[in-house]
Backbone atoms as SQL, in Angstrom:
CREATE TABLE atoms (id INTEGER PRIMARY KEY, chain TEXT, resi INTEGER, resn TEXT, atom TEXT, x REAL, y REAL, z REAL);
INSERT INTO atoms VALUES
  (1, 'A', 1, 'MET', 'N', 69.564, 159.233, 187.275),
  (2, 'A', 1, 'MET', 'CA', 68.491, 158.264, 187.258),
  (3, 'A', 1, 'MET', 'C', 69.092, 156.870, 187.447),
  (4, 'A', 2, 'LYS', 'N', 68.386, 156.025, 188.167),
  (5, 'A', 2, 'LYS', 'CA', 68.874, 154.681, 188.470),
  (6, 'A', 2, 'LYS', 'C', 68.188, 153.645, 187.586),
  (7, 'A', 3, 'ILE', 'N', 68.994, 152.707, 187.130),
  (8, 'A', 3, 'ILE', 'CA', 68.518, 151.597, 186.304),
  (9, 'A', 3, 'ILE', 'C', 68.769, 150.305, 187.070),
  (10, 'A', 4, 'GLU', 'N', 67.736, 149.491, 187.188),
  (11, 'A', 4, 'GLU', 'CA', 67.866, 148.216, 187.888),
  (12, 'A', 4, 'GLU', 'C', 67.818, 147.050, 186.903),
  (13, 'A', 5, 'LYS', 'N', 68.859, 146.224, 186.922),
  (14, 'A', 5, 'LYS', 'CA', 68.877, 145.020, 186.097),
  (15, 'A', 5, 'LYS', 'C', 67.939, 143.982, 186.723),
  (16, 'A', 6, 'ILE', 'N', 67.263, 143.240, 185.897),
  (17, 'A', 6, 'ILE', 'CA', 66.362, 142.189, 186.362),
  (18, 'A', 6, 'ILE', 'C', 66.984, 140.846, 185.984),
  (19, 'A', 7, 'ASP', 'N', 67.136, 139.973, 186.959),
  (20, 'A', 7, 'ASP', 'CA', 67.881, 138.729, 186.776),
  (21, 'A', 7, 'ASP', 'C', 67.028, 137.553, 186.310),
  (22, 'A', 8, 'TYR', 'N', 66.294, 137.748, 185.236),
  (23, 'A', 8, 'TYR', 'CA', 65.530, 136.670, 184.610),
  (24, 'A', 8, 'TYR', 'C', 65.717, 136.777, 183.103),
  (25, 'A', 9, 'GLU', 'N', 65.464, 135.668, 182.418),
  (26, 'A', 9, 'GLU', 'CA', 65.318, 135.702, 180.965),
  (27, 'A', 9, 'GLU', 'C', 63.835, 135.752, 180.662),
  (28, 'A', 10, 'PHE', 'N', 63.480, 136.536, 179.650),
  (29, 'A', 10, 'PHE', 'CA', 62.085, 136.744, 179.296),
  (30, 'A', 10, 'PHE', 'C', 61.788, 136.229, 177.894),
  (31, 'A', 11, 'SER', 'N', 60.515, 135.989, 177.659),
  (32, 'A', 11, 'SER', 'CA', 60.015, 135.629, 176.339),
  (33, 'A', 11, 'SER', 'C', 58.866, 136.561, 175.981),
  (34, 'A', 12, 'VAL', 'N', 58.809, 136.907, 174.713),
  (35, 'A', 12, 'VAL', 'CA', 57.704, 137.693, 174.177),
  (36, 'A', 12, 'VAL', 'C', 56.820, 136.701, 173.432),
  (37, 'A', 13, 'CYS', 'N', 55.554, 136.622, 173.834),
  (38, 'A', 13, 'CYS', 'CA', 54.672, 135.555, 173.355),
  (39, 'A', 13, 'CYS', 'C', 53.389, 136.087, 172.740),
  (40, 'A', 14, 'ARG', 'N', 52.851, 135.273, 171.857),
  (41, 'A', 14, 'ARG', 'CA', 51.482, 135.436, 171.387),
  (42, 'A', 14, 'ARG', 'C', 50.739, 134.228, 171.939),
  (43, 'A', 15, 'VAL', 'N', 49.623, 134.451, 172.630),
  (44, 'A', 15, 'VAL', 'CA', 48.872, 133.359, 173.246),
  (45, 'A', 15, 'VAL', 'C', 47.439, 133.350, 172.733),
  (46, 'A', 16, 'LYS', 'N', 46.829, 132.168, 172.823),
  (47, 'A', 16, 'LYS', 'CA', 45.434, 132.032, 172.412),
  (48, 'A', 16, 'LYS', 'C', 44.543, 132.901, 173.298),
  (49, 'A', 17, 'ASP', 'N', 44.758, 132.801, 174.586),
  (50, 'A', 17, 'ASP', 'CA', 44.066, 133.610, 175.589),
  (51, 'A', 17, 'ASP', 'C', 44.916, 133.580, 176.852),
  (52, 'A', 18, 'TYR', 'N', 44.432, 134.177, 177.905),
  (53, 'A', 18, 'TYR', 'CA', 45.241, 134.265, 179.127),
  (54, 'A', 18, 'TYR', 'C', 44.857, 133.214, 180.177),
  (55, 'A', 19, 'SER', 'N', 44.064, 132.219, 179.781),
  (56, 'A', 19, 'SER', 'CA', 43.565, 131.229, 180.738),
  (57, 'A', 19, 'SER', 'C', 44.678, 130.405, 181.392),
  (58, 'A', 20, 'GLN', 'N', 45.815, 130.238, 180.722),
  (59, 'A', 20, 'GLN', 'CA', 46.909, 129.449, 181.280),
  (60, 'A', 20, 'GLN', 'C', 48.091, 130.321, 181.730),
  (61, 'A', 21, 'THR', 'N', 47.895, 131.614, 181.713),
  (62, 'A', 21, 'THR', 'CA', 48.944, 132.548, 182.120),
  (63, 'A', 21, 'THR', 'C', 49.020, 132.605, 183.644),
  (64, 'A', 22, 'ASP', 'N', 50.231, 132.501, 184.174),
  (65, 'A', 22, 'ASP', 'CA', 50.438, 132.566, 185.617),
  (66, 'A', 22, 'ASP', 'C', 50.490, 134.034, 186.046),
  (67, 'A', 23, 'LEU', 'N', 49.344, 134.568, 186.412),
  (68, 'A', 23, 'LEU', 'CA', 49.271, 135.970, 186.814),
  (69, 'A', 23, 'LEU', 'C', 49.932, 136.211, 188.165),
  (70, 'A', 24, 'GLY', 'N', 50.283, 135.151, 188.878),
  (71, 'A', 24, 'GLY', 'CA', 50.986, 135.270, 190.145),
  (72, 'A', 24, 'GLY', 'C', 52.497, 135.330, 189.983),
  (73, 'A', 25, 'SER', 'N', 52.974, 135.200, 188.752),
  (74, 'A', 25, 'SER', 'CA', 54.406, 135.263, 188.487),
  (75, 'A', 25, 'SER', 'C', 54.932, 136.653, 188.849),
  (76, 'A', 26, 'GLU', 'N', 56.200, 136.707, 189.188),
  (77, 'A', 26, 'GLU', 'CA', 56.807, 137.987, 189.578),
  (78, 'A', 26, 'GLU', 'C', 56.721, 139.036, 188.467),
  (79, 'A', 27, 'TYR', 'N', 56.846, 138.595, 187.202),
  (80, 'A', 27, 'TYR', 'CA', 56.747, 139.495, 186.051),
  (81, 'A', 27, 'TYR', 'C', 55.809, 138.894, 185.032),
  (82, 'A', 28, 'CYS', 'N', 54.830, 139.667, 184.615),
  (83, 'A', 28, 'CYS', 'CA', 53.844, 139.214, 183.637),
  (84, 'A', 28, 'CYS', 'C', 53.212, 140.467, 183.025),
  (85, 'A', 29, 'PHE', 'N', 53.495, 140.717, 181.758),
  (86, 'A', 29, 'PHE', 'CA', 52.971, 141.899, 181.078),
  (87, 'A', 29, 'PHE', 'C', 52.001, 141.431, 179.996),
  (88, 'A', 30, 'LEU', 'N', 50.772, 141.902, 180.046),
  (89, 'A', 30, 'LEU', 'CA', 49.742, 141.500, 179.097),
  (90, 'A', 30, 'LEU', 'C', 49.407, 142.653, 178.164),
  (91, 'A', 31, 'GLY', 'N', 49.123, 142.307, 176.929),
  (92, 'A', 31, 'GLY', 'CA', 48.654, 143.298, 175.968),
  (93, 'A', 31, 'GLY', 'C', 47.604, 142.659, 175.083),
  (94, 'A', 32, 'LYS', 'N', 46.396, 143.223, 175.054),
  (95, 'A', 32, 'LYS', 'CA', 45.318, 142.630, 174.289),
  (96, 'A', 32, 'LYS', 'C', 44.721, 143.683, 173.369),
  (97, 'A', 33, 'THR', 'N', 44.543, 143.305, 172.104),
  (98, 'A', 33, 'THR', 'CA', 43.881, 144.174, 171.127),
  (99, 'A', 33, 'THR', 'C', 42.822, 143.351, 170.410),
  (100, 'A', 34, 'ASP', 'N', 42.185, 143.947, 169.432),
  (101, 'A', 34, 'ASP', 'CA', 41.205, 143.218, 168.632),
  (102, 'A', 34, 'ASP', 'C', 41.866, 142.160, 167.749),
  (103, 'A', 35, 'GLU', 'N', 43.196, 142.203, 167.626),
  (104, 'A', 35, 'GLU', 'CA', 43.906, 141.279, 166.743),
  (105, 'A', 35, 'GLU', 'C', 44.728, 140.221, 167.458),
  (106, 'A', 36, 'GLU', 'N', 45.086, 140.458, 168.734),
  (107, 'A', 36, 'GLU', 'CA', 45.981, 139.496, 169.383),
  (108, 'A', 36, 'GLU', 'C', 45.978, 139.628, 170.895),
  (109, 'A', 37, 'CYS', 'N', 46.468, 138.570, 171.516),
  (110, 'A', 37, 'CYS', 'CA', 46.766, 138.555, 172.946),
  (111, 'A', 37, 'CYS', 'C', 48.268, 138.344, 173.062),
  (112, 'A', 38, 'SER', 'N', 48.954, 139.327, 173.621),
  (113, 'A', 38, 'SER', 'CA', 50.402, 139.254, 173.784),
  (114, 'A', 38, 'SER', 'C', 50.742, 139.099, 175.253),
  (115, 'A', 39, 'LEU', 'N', 51.903, 138.517, 175.497),
  (116, 'A', 39, 'LEU', 'CA', 52.362, 138.275, 176.846),
  (117, 'A', 39, 'LEU', 'C', 53.883, 138.391, 176.861),
  (118, 'A', 40, 'VAL', 'N', 54.411, 139.116, 177.829),
  (119, 'A', 40, 'VAL', 'CA', 55.845, 139.110, 178.095),
  (120, 'A', 40, 'VAL', 'C', 55.970, 138.477, 179.477),
  (121, 'A', 41, 'CYS', 'N', 56.729, 137.378, 179.551),
  (122, 'A', 41, 'CYS', 'CA', 56.826, 136.655, 180.809),
  (123, 'A', 41, 'CYS', 'C', 58.222, 136.070, 180.982),
  (124, 'A', 42, 'ILE', 'N', 58.498, 135.648, 182.202),
  (125, 'A', 42, 'ILE', 'CA', 59.730, 134.914, 182.468),
  (126, 'A', 42, 'ILE', 'C', 59.682, 133.657, 181.612),
  (127, 'A', 43, 'THR', 'N', 60.775, 133.325, 180.952),
  (128, 'A', 43, 'THR', 'CA', 60.793, 132.213, 180.010),
  (129, 'A', 43, 'THR', 'C', 60.305, 130.915, 180.642),
  (130, 'A', 44, 'ASP', 'N', 60.643, 130.677, 181.891),
  (131, 'A', 44, 'ASP', 'CA', 60.189, 129.455, 182.565),
  (132, 'A', 44, 'ASP', 'C', 58.684, 129.433, 182.796),
  (133, 'A', 45, 'ASP', 'N', 58.005, 130.562, 182.610),
  (134, 'A', 45, 'ASP', 'CA', 56.559, 130.664, 182.850),
  (135, 'A', 45, 'ASP', 'C', 55.722, 130.702, 181.576),
  (136, 'A', 46, 'ILE', 'N', 56.299, 130.354, 180.430),
  (137, 'A', 46, 'ILE', 'CA', 55.524, 130.365, 179.180),
  (138, 'A', 46, 'ILE', 'C', 54.341, 129.409, 179.334),
  (139, 'A', 47, 'PRO', 'N', 53.120, 129.890, 179.061),
  (140, 'A', 47, 'PRO', 'CA', 51.945, 129.026, 179.229),
  (141, 'A', 47, 'PRO', 'C', 51.829, 127.967, 178.136),
  (142, 'A', 48, 'GLY', 'N', 51.043, 126.962, 178.416),
  (143, 'A', 48, 'GLY', 'CA', 50.872, 125.859, 177.476),
  (144, 'A', 48, 'GLY', 'C', 50.121, 126.230, 176.211),
  (145, 'A', 49, 'ASN', 'N', 49.345, 127.297, 176.242),
  (146, 'A', 49, 'ASN', 'CA', 48.560, 127.657, 175.061),
  (147, 'A', 49, 'ASN', 'C', 49.222, 128.753, 174.219),
  (148, 'A', 50, 'VAL', 'N', 50.555, 128.800, 174.260),
  (149, 'A', 50, 'VAL', 'CA', 51.295, 129.778, 173.474),
  (150, 'A', 50, 'VAL', 'C', 51.172, 129.434, 171.988),
  (151, 'A', 51, 'ILE', 'N', 50.961, 130.441, 171.165),
  (152, 'A', 51, 'ILE', 'CA', 50.883, 130.258, 169.713),
  (153, 'A', 51, 'ILE', 'C', 52.265, 130.412, 169.099),
  (154, 'A', 52, 'ASP', 'N', 53.007, 131.412, 169.583),
  (155, 'A', 52, 'ASP', 'CA', 54.343, 131.697, 169.092),
  (156, 'A', 52, 'ASP', 'C', 55.082, 132.445, 170.190),
  (157, 'A', 53, 'HIS', 'N', 56.405, 132.342, 170.206),
  (158, 'A', 53, 'HIS', 'CA', 57.173, 133.088, 171.208),
  (159, 'A', 53, 'HIS', 'C', 58.582, 133.327, 170.721),
  (160, 'A', 54, 'ASP', 'N', 59.173, 134.379, 171.243),
  (161, 'A', 54, 'ASP', 'CA', 60.552, 134.741, 170.948),
  (162, 'A', 54, 'ASP', 'C', 61.288, 134.802, 172.280),
  (163, 'A', 55, 'ASP', 'N', 62.235, 133.901, 172.471),
  (164, 'A', 55, 'ASP', 'CA', 62.971, 133.801, 173.730),
  (165, 'A', 55, 'ASP', 'C', 64.260, 134.617, 173.664),
  (166, 'A', 56, 'GLY', 'N', 64.946, 134.672, 174.804),
  (167, 'A', 56, 'GLY', 'CA', 66.278, 135.273, 174.837),
  (168, 'A', 56, 'GLY', 'C', 66.308, 136.755, 175.106),
  (169, 'A', 57, 'TRP', 'N', 65.359, 137.269, 175.884),
  (170, 'A', 57, 'TRP', 'CA', 65.317, 138.678, 176.236),
  (171, 'A', 57, 'TRP', 'C', 65.761, 138.861, 177.680),
  (172, 'A', 58, 'LYS', 'N', 66.482, 139.943, 177.954),
  (173, 'A', 58, 'LYS', 'CA', 66.861, 140.361, 179.306),
  (174, 'A', 58, 'LYS', 'C', 66.255, 141.754, 179.518),
  (175, 'A', 59, 'ALA', 'N', 66.084, 142.132, 180.786),
  (176, 'A', 59, 'ALA', 'CA', 65.362, 143.373, 181.049),
  (177, 'A', 59, 'ALA', 'C', 66.033, 144.225, 182.125),
  (178, 'A', 60, 'PHE', 'N', 65.743, 145.507, 182.056),
  (179, 'A', 60, 'PHE', 'CA', 66.067, 146.436, 183.129),
  (180, 'A', 60, 'PHE', 'C', 64.913, 147.413, 183.246),
  (181, 'A', 61, 'ARG', 'N', 64.835, 148.063, 184.394),
  (182, 'A', 61, 'ARG', 'CA', 63.769, 149.034, 184.599),
  (183, 'A', 61, 'ARG', 'C', 64.334, 150.312, 185.189),
  (184, 'A', 62, 'ILE', 'N', 63.606, 151.379, 184.969),
  (185, 'A', 62, 'ILE', 'CA', 63.932, 152.641, 185.599),
  (186, 'A', 62, 'ILE', 'C', 63.462, 152.507, 187.042),
  (187, 'A', 63, 'GLN', 'N', 64.371, 152.679, 187.974),
  (188, 'A', 63, 'GLN', 'CA', 64.051, 152.482, 189.380),
  (189, 'A', 63, 'GLN', 'C', 63.203, 153.626, 189.908),
  (190, 'A', 64, 'GLY', 'N', 62.203, 153.282, 190.696),
  (191, 'A', 64, 'GLY', 'CA', 61.339, 154.280, 191.315),
  (192, 'A', 64, 'GLY', 'C', 60.064, 154.476, 190.528),
  (193, 'A', 65, 'THR', 'N', 59.236, 155.334, 191.036),
  (194, 'A', 65, 'THR', 'CA', 57.962, 155.641, 190.393),
  (195, 'A', 65, 'THR', 'C', 58.116, 156.909, 189.560),
  (196, 'A', 66, 'LEU', 'N', 57.735, 156.801, 188.296),
  (197, 'A', 66, 'LEU', 'CA', 57.835, 157.939, 187.386),
  (198, 'A', 66, 'LEU', 'C', 56.527, 158.714, 187.390),
  (199, 'A', 67, 'ASP', 'N', 56.615, 160.003, 187.546),
  (200, 'A', 67, 'ASP', 'CA', 55.450, 160.867, 187.492),
  (201, 'A', 67, 'ASP', 'C', 55.009, 160.992, 186.032),
  (202, 'A', 68, 'PHE', 'N', 53.713, 160.998, 185.794),
  (203, 'A', 68, 'PHE', 'CA', 53.209, 161.099, 184.426),
  (204, 'A', 68, 'PHE', 'C', 53.594, 162.412, 183.745),
  (205, 'A', 69, 'SER', 'N', 53.971, 163.416, 184.510),
  (206, 'A', 69, 'SER', 'CA', 54.362, 164.693, 183.913),
  (207, 'A', 69, 'SER', 'C', 55.781, 164.671, 183.355),
  (208, 'A', 70, 'LEU', 'N', 56.556, 163.633, 183.692),
  (209, 'A', 70, 'LEU', 'CA', 57.915, 163.532, 183.164),
  (210, 'A', 70, 'LEU', 'C', 57.848, 163.199, 181.678),
  (211, 'A', 71, 'ILE', 'N', 58.570, 163.918, 180.886),
  (212, 'A', 71, 'ILE', 'CA', 58.509, 163.785, 179.425),
  (213, 'A', 71, 'ILE', 'C', 59.844, 163.265, 178.895),
  (214, 'A', 72, 'GLY', 'N', 59.778, 162.301, 177.988),
  (215, 'A', 72, 'GLY', 'CA', 60.945, 161.917, 177.216),
  (216, 'A', 72, 'GLY', 'C', 61.880, 160.888, 177.825),
  (217, 'A', 73, 'ILE', 'N', 61.542, 160.309, 178.949),
  (218, 'A', 73, 'ILE', 'CA', 62.454, 159.345, 179.576),
  (219, 'A', 73, 'ILE', 'C', 62.625, 158.117, 178.686),
  (220, 'A', 74, 'LEU', 'N', 61.524, 157.529, 178.281),
  (221, 'A', 74, 'LEU', 'CA', 61.599, 156.348, 177.414),
  (222, 'A', 74, 'LEU', 'C', 62.203, 156.710, 176.059),
  (223, 'A', 75, 'ALA', 'N', 61.890, 157.878, 175.551),
  (224, 'A', 75, 'ALA', 'CA', 62.446, 158.327, 174.268),
  (225, 'A', 75, 'ALA', 'C', 63.967, 158.451, 174.342),
  (226, 'A', 76, 'LYS', 'N', 64.474, 158.990, 175.445),
  (227, 'A', 76, 'LYS', 'CA', 65.917, 159.145, 175.597),
  (228, 'A', 76, 'LYS', 'C', 66.606, 157.791, 175.669),
  (229, 'A', 77, 'LEU', 'N', 66.028, 156.874, 176.449),
  (230, 'A', 77, 'LEU', 'CA', 66.612, 155.538, 176.563),
  (231, 'A', 77, 'LEU', 'C', 66.583, 154.805, 175.226),
  (232, 'A', 78, 'SER', 'N', 65.470, 154.875, 174.529),
  (233, 'A', 78, 'SER', 'CA', 65.378, 154.174, 173.247),
  (234, 'A', 78, 'SER', 'C', 66.309, 154.803, 172.215),
  (235, 'A', 79, 'ALA', 'N', 66.492, 156.119, 172.262),
  (236, 'A', 79, 'ALA', 'CA', 67.430, 156.780, 171.347),
  (237, 'A', 79, 'ALA', 'C', 68.864, 156.327, 171.623),
  (238, 'A', 80, 'LEU', 'N', 69.233, 156.229, 172.901),
  (239, 'A', 80, 'LEU', 'CA', 70.574, 155.728, 173.251),
  (240, 'A', 80, 'LEU', 'C', 70.797, 154.325, 172.701),
  (241, 'A', 81, 'MET', 'N', 69.794, 153.484, 172.844),
  (242, 'A', 81, 'MET', 'CA', 69.921, 152.112, 172.346),
  (243, 'A', 81, 'MET', 'C', 70.015, 152.105, 170.815),
  (244, 'A', 82, 'ALA', 'N', 69.187, 152.886, 170.157),
  (245, 'A', 82, 'ALA', 'CA', 69.200, 152.935, 168.695),
  (246, 'A', 82, 'ALA', 'C', 70.531, 153.450, 168.167),
  (247, 'A', 83, 'GLU', 'N', 71.078, 154.482, 168.805),
  (248, 'A', 83, 'GLU', 'CA', 72.366, 155.040, 168.386),
  (249, 'A', 83, 'GLU', 'C', 73.493, 154.017, 168.492),
  (250, 'A', 84, 'ASN', 'N', 73.299, 153.007, 169.336),
  (251, 'A', 84, 'ASN', 'CA', 74.321, 151.988, 169.546),
  (252, 'A', 84, 'ASN', 'C', 73.939, 150.645, 168.934),
  (253, 'A', 85, 'GLY', 'N', 72.948, 150.655, 168.040),
  (254, 'A', 85, 'GLY', 'CA', 72.568, 149.452, 167.307),
  (255, 'A', 85, 'GLY', 'C', 71.928, 148.381, 168.154),
  (256, 'A', 86, 'ILE', 'N', 71.239, 148.766, 169.223),
  (257, 'A', 86, 'ILE', 'CA', 70.609, 147.810, 170.121),
  (258, 'A', 86, 'ILE', 'C', 69.093, 147.931, 169.997),
  (259, 'A', 87, 'GLY', 'N', 68.462, 146.866, 169.538),
  (260, 'A', 87, 'GLY', 'CA', 67.005, 146.840, 169.442),
  (261, 'A', 87, 'GLY', 'C', 66.398, 146.646, 170.826),
  (262, 'A', 88, 'ILE', 'N', 65.214, 147.211, 171.026),
  (263, 'A', 88, 'ILE', 'CA', 64.550, 147.082, 172.320),
  (264, 'A', 88, 'ILE', 'C', 63.099, 146.657, 172.153),
  (265, 'A', 89, 'PHE', 'N', 62.546, 146.177, 173.245),
  (266, 'A', 89, 'PHE', 'CA', 61.110, 145.937, 173.394),
  (267, 'A', 89, 'PHE', 'C', 60.750, 146.627, 174.699),
  (268, 'A', 90, 'ALA', 'N', 59.914, 147.647, 174.651),
  (269, 'A', 90, 'ALA', 'CA', 59.584, 148.433, 175.843),
  (270, 'A', 90, 'ALA', 'C', 58.205, 148.065, 176.360),
  (271, 'A', 91, 'VAL', 'N', 58.095, 148.018, 177.684),
  (272, 'A', 91, 'VAL', 'CA', 56.828, 147.773, 178.355),
  (273, 'A', 91, 'VAL', 'C', 56.698, 148.815, 179.463),
  (274, 'A', 92, 'SER', 'N', 55.558, 149.434, 179.541),
  (275, 'A', 92, 'SER', 'CA', 55.336, 150.423, 180.592),
  (276, 'A', 92, 'SER', 'C', 54.245, 149.945, 181.537),
  (277, 'A', 93, 'THR', 'N', 54.433, 150.246, 182.811),
  (278, 'A', 93, 'THR', 'CA', 53.413, 149.988, 183.818),
  (279, 'A', 93, 'THR', 'C', 52.985, 151.340, 184.387),
  (280, 'A', 94, 'TYR', 'N', 52.108, 151.309, 185.332),
  (281, 'A', 94, 'TYR', 'CA', 51.656, 152.553, 185.958),
  (282, 'A', 94, 'TYR', 'C', 52.831, 153.292, 186.588),
  (283, 'A', 95, 'ASN', 'N', 53.749, 152.545, 187.211),
  (284, 'A', 95, 'ASN', 'CA', 54.852, 153.162, 187.946),
  (285, 'A', 95, 'ASN', 'C', 56.073, 153.513, 187.117),
  (286, 'A', 96, 'THR', 'N', 56.435, 152.658, 186.159),
  (287, 'A', 96, 'THR', 'CA', 57.730, 152.860, 185.502),
  (288, 'A', 96, 'THR', 'C', 57.773, 152.188, 184.131),
  (289, 'A', 97, 'ASP', 'N', 58.943, 152.262, 183.513),
  (290, 'A', 97, 'ASP', 'CA', 59.170, 151.650, 182.198),
  (291, 'A', 97, 'ASP', 'C', 60.176, 150.518, 182.326),
  (292, 'A', 98, 'TYR', 'N', 59.957, 149.492, 181.528),
  (293, 'A', 98, 'TYR', 'CA', 60.851, 148.345, 181.439),
  (294, 'A', 98, 'TYR', 'C', 61.372, 148.286, 180.015),
  (295, 'A', 99, 'ILE', 'N', 62.660, 148.035, 179.869),
  (296, 'A', 99, 'ILE', 'CA', 63.280, 147.902, 178.559),
  (297, 'A', 99, 'ILE', 'C', 63.860, 146.497, 178.468),
  (298, 'A', 100, 'LEU', 'N', 63.506, 145.801, 177.403),
  (299, 'A', 100, 'LEU', 'CA', 64.063, 144.482, 177.148),
  (300, 'A', 100, 'LEU', 'C', 64.960, 144.564, 175.925),
  (301, 'A', 101, 'THR', 'N', 66.098, 143.883, 175.990),
  (302, 'A', 101, 'THR', 'CA', 66.994, 143.741, 174.847),
  (303, 'A', 101, 'THR', 'C', 67.284, 142.255, 174.692),
  (304, 'A', 102, 'LYS', 'N', 67.689, 141.863, 173.522),
  (305, 'A', 102, 'LYS', 'CA', 68.125, 140.483, 173.357),
  (306, 'A', 102, 'LYS', 'C', 69.333, 140.265, 174.268),
  (307, 'A', 103, 'LYS', 'N', 69.439, 139.061, 174.824),
  (308, 'A', 103, 'LYS', 'CA', 70.467, 138.827, 175.850),
  (309, 'A', 103, 'LYS', 'C', 71.879, 139.052, 175.326),
  (310, 'A', 104, 'GLU', 'N', 72.114, 138.847, 174.028),
  (311, 'A', 104, 'GLU', 'CA', 73.461, 139.071, 173.497),
  (312, 'A', 104, 'GLU', 'C', 73.823, 140.562, 173.453),
  (313, 'A', 105, 'ASN', 'N', 72.826, 141.443, 173.575),
  (314, 'A', 105, 'ASN', 'CA', 73.073, 142.891, 173.589),
  (315, 'A', 105, 'ASN', 'C', 72.940, 143.515, 174.975),
  (316, 'A', 106, 'PHE', 'N', 72.573, 142.712, 175.963),
  (317, 'A', 106, 'PHE', 'CA', 72.236, 143.259, 177.272),
  (318, 'A', 106, 'PHE', 'C', 73.409, 143.968, 177.943),
  (319, 'A', 107, 'GLU', 'N', 74.569, 143.345, 177.998),
  (320, 'A', 107, 'GLU', 'CA', 75.715, 143.970, 178.672),
  (321, 'A', 107, 'GLU', 'C', 76.162, 145.234, 177.935),
  (322, 'A', 108, 'LYS', 'N', 76.067, 145.218, 176.619),
  (323, 'A', 108, 'LYS', 'CA', 76.380, 146.422, 175.846),
  (324, 'A', 108, 'LYS', 'C', 75.393, 147.539, 176.196),
  (325, 'A', 109, 'ALA', 'N', 74.111, 147.202, 176.325),
  (326, 'A', 109, 'ALA', 'CA', 73.103, 148.192, 176.682),
  (327, 'A', 109, 'ALA', 'C', 73.382, 148.794, 178.060),
  (328, 'A', 110, 'ILE', 'N', 73.750, 147.950, 178.998),
  (329, 'A', 110, 'ILE', 'CA', 74.063, 148.424, 180.348),
  (330, 'A', 110, 'ILE', 'C', 75.274, 149.359, 180.323),
  (331, 'A', 111, 'GLU', 'N', 76.277, 149.010, 179.535),
  (332, 'A', 111, 'GLU', 'CA', 77.470, 149.857, 179.438),
  (333, 'A', 111, 'GLU', 'C', 77.135, 151.201, 178.783),
  (334, 'A', 112, 'VAL', 'N', 76.285, 151.197, 177.758),
  (335, 'A', 112, 'VAL', 'CA', 75.845, 152.437, 177.114),
  (336, 'A', 112, 'VAL', 'C', 75.165, 153.343, 178.143),
  (337, 'A', 113, 'LEU', 'N', 74.308, 152.749, 178.967),
  (338, 'A', 113, 'LEU', 'CA', 73.613, 153.533, 179.987),
  (339, 'A', 113, 'LEU', 'C', 74.580, 154.068, 181.035),
  (340, 'A', 114, 'ARG', 'N', 75.516, 153.241, 181.438),
  (341, 'A', 114, 'ARG', 'CA', 76.522, 153.660, 182.438),
  (342, 'A', 114, 'ARG', 'C', 77.316, 154.856, 181.903),
  (343, 'A', 115, 'LEU', 'N', 77.766, 154.749, 180.645),
  (344, 'A', 115, 'LEU', 'CA', 78.535, 155.839, 180.031),
  (345, 'A', 115, 'LEU', 'C', 77.708, 157.112, 179.858),
  (346, 'A', 116, 'ALA', 'N', 76.388, 156.954, 179.769),
  (347, 'A', 116, 'ALA', 'CA', 75.496, 158.111, 179.631),
  (348, 'A', 116, 'ALA', 'C', 75.143, 158.729, 180.981),
  (349, 'A', 117, 'GLY', 'N', 75.687, 158.167, 182.069),
  (350, 'A', 117, 'GLY', 'CA', 75.497, 158.754, 183.378),
  (351, 'A', 117, 'GLY', 'C', 74.430, 158.110, 184.243),
  (352, 'A', 118, 'TYR', 'N', 73.854, 157.018, 183.788),
  (353, 'A', 118, 'TYR', 'CA', 72.858, 156.321, 184.603),
  (354, 'A', 118, 'TYR', 'C', 73.558, 155.470, 185.654),
  (355, 'A', 119, 'GLU', 'N', 72.975, 155.394, 186.829),
  (356, 'A', 119, 'GLU', 'CA', 73.486, 154.535, 187.897),
  (357, 'A', 119, 'GLU', 'C', 72.847, 153.159, 187.730),
  (358, 'A', 120, 'ILE', 'N', 73.677, 152.136, 187.632),
  (359, 'A', 120, 'ILE', 'CA', 73.203, 150.773, 187.382),
  (360, 'A', 120, 'ILE', 'C', 73.351, 149.945, 188.648),
  (361, 'A', 121, 'PHE', 'N', 72.332, 149.208, 188.987),
  (362, 'A', 121, 'PHE', 'CA', 72.445, 148.265, 190.094),
  (363, 'A', 121, 'PHE', 'C', 71.613, 147.050, 189.838);
C-alpha cells in the first residue's frame, strides 16, 4: 500500500459556522454535529471566525481510492501509530483516509510506516 505525504501544515479548528471557511482551498475537512462545527484546514487558511484551534499538524494519506469493502486499513494504521506512541487525528473522505500527526512526530510516523512495508512518496 502506498502512503503519500502532504506538504502542508494543518490546524484542527472549532468555528462558529462555515461562512468564512475557504471551501476552495486544496484541503478542507468539515465536521458538523448538534454540538459543534469542526474544521481541519491548512494553517494559512484558518478562517476569521475561529473559536479555538490547535496548530502544528502534518498529514499523509493512503494513495488511491479505497473500496468500502476493505476492512481494517485505518485500524491497522492507527494501531501502528499507537504502538509507537504517536497520537493521530484521522479524517476520512469518500475515496480514502487521511492521518494527521503532530509535526514533531511526523517523521517518526513515516519511518514506522516504511518499516511496516508501506511505500512512502
